[in-house]
XYZ file of N, CA and C in Angstrom:
309
model
N -8.690 14.606 13.356
C -8.864 13.676 13.621
C -8.825 12.770 12.707
N -9.049 13.111 11.362
C -8.907 12.965 9.932
C -7.268 12.940 10.116
N -6.792 13.054 10.004
C -5.165 13.537 9.830
C -5.009 12.813 10.619
N -4.954 12.520 12.011
C -4.223 11.102 12.335
C -4.083 10.168 12.110
N -5.866 10.225 11.525
C -6.055 8.294 11.345
C -5.533 8.688 9.484
N -4.691 9.278 8.904
C -4.510 8.568 7.943
C -3.069 9.042 7.819
N -2.058 9.234 8.380
C -0.871 9.220 9.395
C -0.324 8.668 9.535
N -1.242 7.353 10.384
C -1.390 6.958 11.863
C -1.421 5.542 10.551
N -2.300 5.200 10.180
C -2.266 4.241 8.881
C -0.901 3.666 8.037
N -1.065 5.500 7.541
C 0.263 5.128 7.215
C 1.946 4.954 7.130
N 1.634 5.658 8.009
C 2.770 4.479 8.816
C 2.865 3.317 9.392
N 1.365 2.577 9.813
C 2.019 1.133 9.397
C 1.811 1.112 8.145
N 1.326 1.113 7.290
C 1.557 0.705 5.752
C 2.819 0.822 5.828
N 4.444 1.865 5.630
C 5.303 2.141 4.761
C 5.888 1.295 6.317
N 5.690 0.342 7.410
C 6.596 0.109 7.970
C 5.848 -1.497 7.961
N 5.330 -1.733 6.974
C 5.055 -3.196 6.945
C 5.261 -2.667 5.271
N 5.479 -2.063 4.709
C 5.851 -1.947 3.531
C 7.819 -3.027 4.092
N 8.744 -2.282 4.890
C 9.537 -2.227 5.180
C 10.043 -3.679 5.363
N 8.242 -3.927 6.836
C 8.594 -5.569 6.441
C 8.486 -6.891 5.696
N 8.072 -6.619 4.778
C 8.040 -7.489 3.476
C 9.242 -7.414 2.812
N 10.001 -6.296 3.009
C 11.144 -6.425 2.010
C 12.442 -6.627 3.222
N 11.731 -6.861 3.950
C 13.242 -7.278 4.422
C 12.508 -9.006 4.936
N 11.116 -9.844 4.707
C 11.368 -10.923 4.200
C 11.837 -11.357 2.644
N 11.406 -10.986 2.099
C 11.561 -10.899 0.594
C 13.499 -10.870 0.097
N 14.262 -10.074 0.409
C 15.813 -9.635 1.428
C 15.678 -11.490 1.695
N 15.499 -11.442 3.176
C 16.204 -12.873 3.240
C 16.052 -14.024 2.697
N 14.426 -14.147 1.526
C 13.804 -15.408 1.118
C 15.185 -15.313 -0.161
N 15.361 -14.097 -0.981
C 16.240 -13.731 -1.995
C 18.225 -14.481 -1.812
N 18.812 -14.180 -0.272
C 19.271 -13.769 -0.408
C 19.419 -15.919 -0.446
N 18.832 -16.208 0.772
C 18.461 -18.175 0.904
C 18.415 -18.985 -0.476
N 17.726 -17.863 -1.725
C 17.766 -18.997 -2.720
C 18.781 -18.423 -4.247
N 19.409 -17.256 -3.411
C 20.844 -16.967 -4.575
C 20.634 -16.036 -5.350
N 19.218 -15.360 -5.239
C 18.710 -15.207 -6.675
C 17.555 -14.018 -5.799
N 17.060 -12.803 -6.896
C 16.214 -12.177 -6.004
C 14.534 -12.665 -6.323
N 13.971 -12.825 -5.609
C 12.850 -12.808 -5.162
C 11.808 -11.983 -4.211
N 10.851 -11.340 -5.125
C 9.850 -10.432 -4.488
C 8.202 -10.829 -4.445
N 8.042 -10.807 -3.116
C 6.112 -11.242 -3.115
C 5.311 -10.189 -3.943
N 5.014 -10.695 -4.968
C 4.005 -10.179 -5.214
C 2.991 -9.765 -4.482
N 2.224 -8.365 -4.618
C 1.197 -8.209 -4.206
C -0.672 -9.493 -3.787
N -0.566 -9.911 -5.717
C -1.642 -10.871 -5.104
C -1.787 -12.086 -4.626
N 0.068 -11.789 -4.524
C -0.102 -12.963 -3.705
C 0.247 -13.271 -2.292
N 1.300 -12.023 -1.592
C 0.348 -11.919 0.062
C -1.021 -12.263 0.292
N -1.819 -11.423 -0.834
C -3.448 -10.609 -0.795
C -4.015 -12.737 -0.948
N -3.610 -12.816 -1.422
C -4.475 -14.681 -1.730
C -3.996 -15.219 0.266
N -1.735 -15.052 0.407
C -2.233 -16.026 1.353
C -2.307 -15.635 2.618
N -2.608 -13.774 2.544
C -4.042 -13.758 4.247
C -5.375 -13.900 4.414
N -5.818 -13.660 2.873
C -7.163 -13.274 2.788
C -8.106 -14.097 1.443
N -7.427 -15.490 1.717
C -8.243 -15.644 0.358
C -9.407 -15.688 -0.611
N -10.176 -15.815 0.090
C -11.616 -15.503 0.119
C -11.984 -14.300 -0.251
N -11.863 -12.831 0.886
C -11.786 -11.877 0.419
C -11.130 -10.888 -1.175
N -9.810 -11.653 -1.071
C -9.235 -12.481 -2.816
C -10.560 -12.158 -3.978
N -11.589 -13.317 -4.182
C -12.317 -13.861 -4.354
C -12.717 -13.326 -4.201
N -13.501 -13.071 -3.307
C -14.821 -11.818 -3.527
C -14.699 -10.622 -3.868
N -13.431 -9.909 -4.065
C -13.236 -8.718 -5.256
C -13.663 -8.554 -6.394
N -12.300 -9.763 -6.837
C -12.808 -10.888 -7.920
C -14.171 -10.353 -8.611
N -14.718 -10.836 -7.562
C -16.540 -10.503 -8.456
C -16.482 -9.668 -8.282
N -16.571 -8.504 -7.253
C -17.618 -7.138 -7.212
C -16.872 -6.859 -8.177
N -15.600 -6.672 -8.418
C -15.513 -6.112 -9.944
C -15.942 -6.700 -11.609
N -15.989 -7.543 -10.742
C -16.541 -8.195 -12.567
C -17.526 -7.142 -13.554
N -18.538 -5.895 -12.027
C -18.981 -5.566 -12.420
C -19.184 -4.395 -14.117
N -17.755 -4.181 -13.551
C -16.930 -3.362 -14.466
C -15.966 -3.867 -14.785
N -16.068 -4.194 -16.914
C -15.356 -5.706 -17.096
C -14.005 -4.888 -16.383
N -14.071 -3.796 -17.722
C -12.062 -2.934 -17.261
C -11.579 -2.797 -16.000
N -12.306 -3.038 -15.547
C -11.618 -2.613 -13.608
C -10.560 -3.657 -13.502
N -10.677 -4.982 -13.328
C -9.916 -5.586 -13.276
C -9.000 -5.581 -13.964
N -9.189 -6.695 -15.033
C -7.335 -5.969 -15.741
C -6.967 -5.709 -16.347
N -7.692 -4.133 -16.326
C -6.524 -3.360 -16.658
C -5.898 -1.902 -15.240
N -7.032 -2.270 -14.172
C -6.461 -1.890 -13.439
C -5.802 -2.295 -11.606
N -7.348 -3.318 -12.114
C -6.702 -3.998 -10.442
C -4.977 -6.007 -10.288
N -4.659 -6.372 -11.480
C -4.735 -6.909 -11.927
C -3.052 -6.221 -11.420
N -2.243 -5.575 -12.814
C -1.094 -4.885 -12.267
C -0.856 -4.382 -11.926
N -1.710 -3.511 -11.040
C -1.584 -4.334 -8.772
C -0.871 -4.190 -7.774
N -2.135 -5.724 -8.295
C -1.250 -7.248 -7.379
C -0.084 -7.567 -7.741
N 0.378 -6.854 -9.274
C 1.698 -7.319 -9.901
C 2.405 -7.569 -8.619
N 2.757 -6.288 -9.064
C 3.248 -5.334 -8.122
C 3.909 -5.918 -6.613
N 5.499 -6.061 -6.560
C 6.058 -6.730 -5.534
C 5.594 -5.736 -3.855
N 4.760 -6.771 -2.790
C 4.001 -6.034 -2.238
C 4.368 -4.874 -1.162
N 5.866 -4.641 -0.570
C 6.387 -3.812 -0.333
C 6.516 -2.872 -0.796
N 6.605 -3.300 -2.461
C 6.577 -1.446 -2.552
C 5.092 -0.662 -2.881
N 4.217 -1.401 -3.010
C 2.464 -0.900 -2.953
C 2.234 -0.762 -1.471
N 2.674 -1.158 -1.036
C 2.338 -1.078 1.006
C 3.370 0.164 1.060
N 4.257 0.002 0.721
C 5.167 2.236 1.392
C 4.521 2.707 0.446
N 4.349 2.143 -1.088
C 3.651 3.942 -2.127
C 2.373 4.492 -1.290
N 1.580 2.943 -0.624
C 0.313 3.350 -0.691
C 0.315 4.085 0.914
N 1.819 3.740 1.662
C 1.561 4.628 2.587
C 2.317 5.659 3.220
N 2.798 5.936 1.727
C 3.887 6.862 2.017
C 2.647 8.368 1.161
N 1.306 7.920 0.009
C 0.859 8.881 0.327
C -0.160 9.416 0.741
N -0.250 8.002 1.545
C -1.728 8.282 2.668
C -0.869 9.185 4.444
N 0.190 9.129 4.538
C 1.778 10.294 5.385
C 0.557 11.639 4.463
N 1.370 12.025 3.153
C 1.149 13.277 2.134
C -0.418 13.623 2.931
N -1.176 12.589 2.195
C -2.504 14.218 3.194
C -3.229 14.083 4.262
N -2.260 13.542 5.144
C -2.460 13.230 6.193
C -1.053 14.416 7.441
N -0.674 15.062 6.227
C 0.526 15.654 7.031
C -0.245 16.962 7.214
N 0.344 17.709 8.762
C -0.008 18.883 9.207
C 0.156 19.945 7.735
N -0.544 21.021 7.687
C 0.135 22.210 6.442
C 0.667 22.963 8.145
N 1.787 24.366 7.070
C 2.548 24.409 7.772
C 1.675 25.607 7.811
N 1.627 26.616 8.816
C 1.651 28.057 8.784
C 2.233 29.076 8.291
N 1.309 30.091 7.433
C 2.415 30.776 7.216
C 3.210 31.377 7.712
N 4.049 31.532 7.574
C 5.213 33.257 8.494
C 3.967 34.779 7.986
N 4.011 34.505 6.378
C 2.971 35.865 6.198
C 1.548 36.383 6.841
N 1.344 35.956 6.839
C -0.405 35.339 7.344
C 0.109 36.388 8.890
N -1.031 36.921 8.570
C -1.586 38.411 9.818
C -3.441 37.135 10.714
N -2.761 37.745 11.772
C -3.582 37.052 12.309
C -3.798 37.948 14.768
């Protein structure tokens, strides 16, 4: 059941990453230059209070926010969604049964 849930969420994140890539591509064509929406900007547009609460929660570990979370939030949203989705798909993959296993 857990593998199914990981694959399900992974597929949706990969699909969301492709949608974000299409949106960024459309904006880039309209502006005649490359434009990418950062993950932080996308998160702030969707749920600004959640981003603020996460920053406040991470303030307990002074190294966590500036060294790990800020660089992740500066990545393009499409790239981050696809990477996390592929990681979840990899974790939820169905293991292939060995041909040499005696049962």
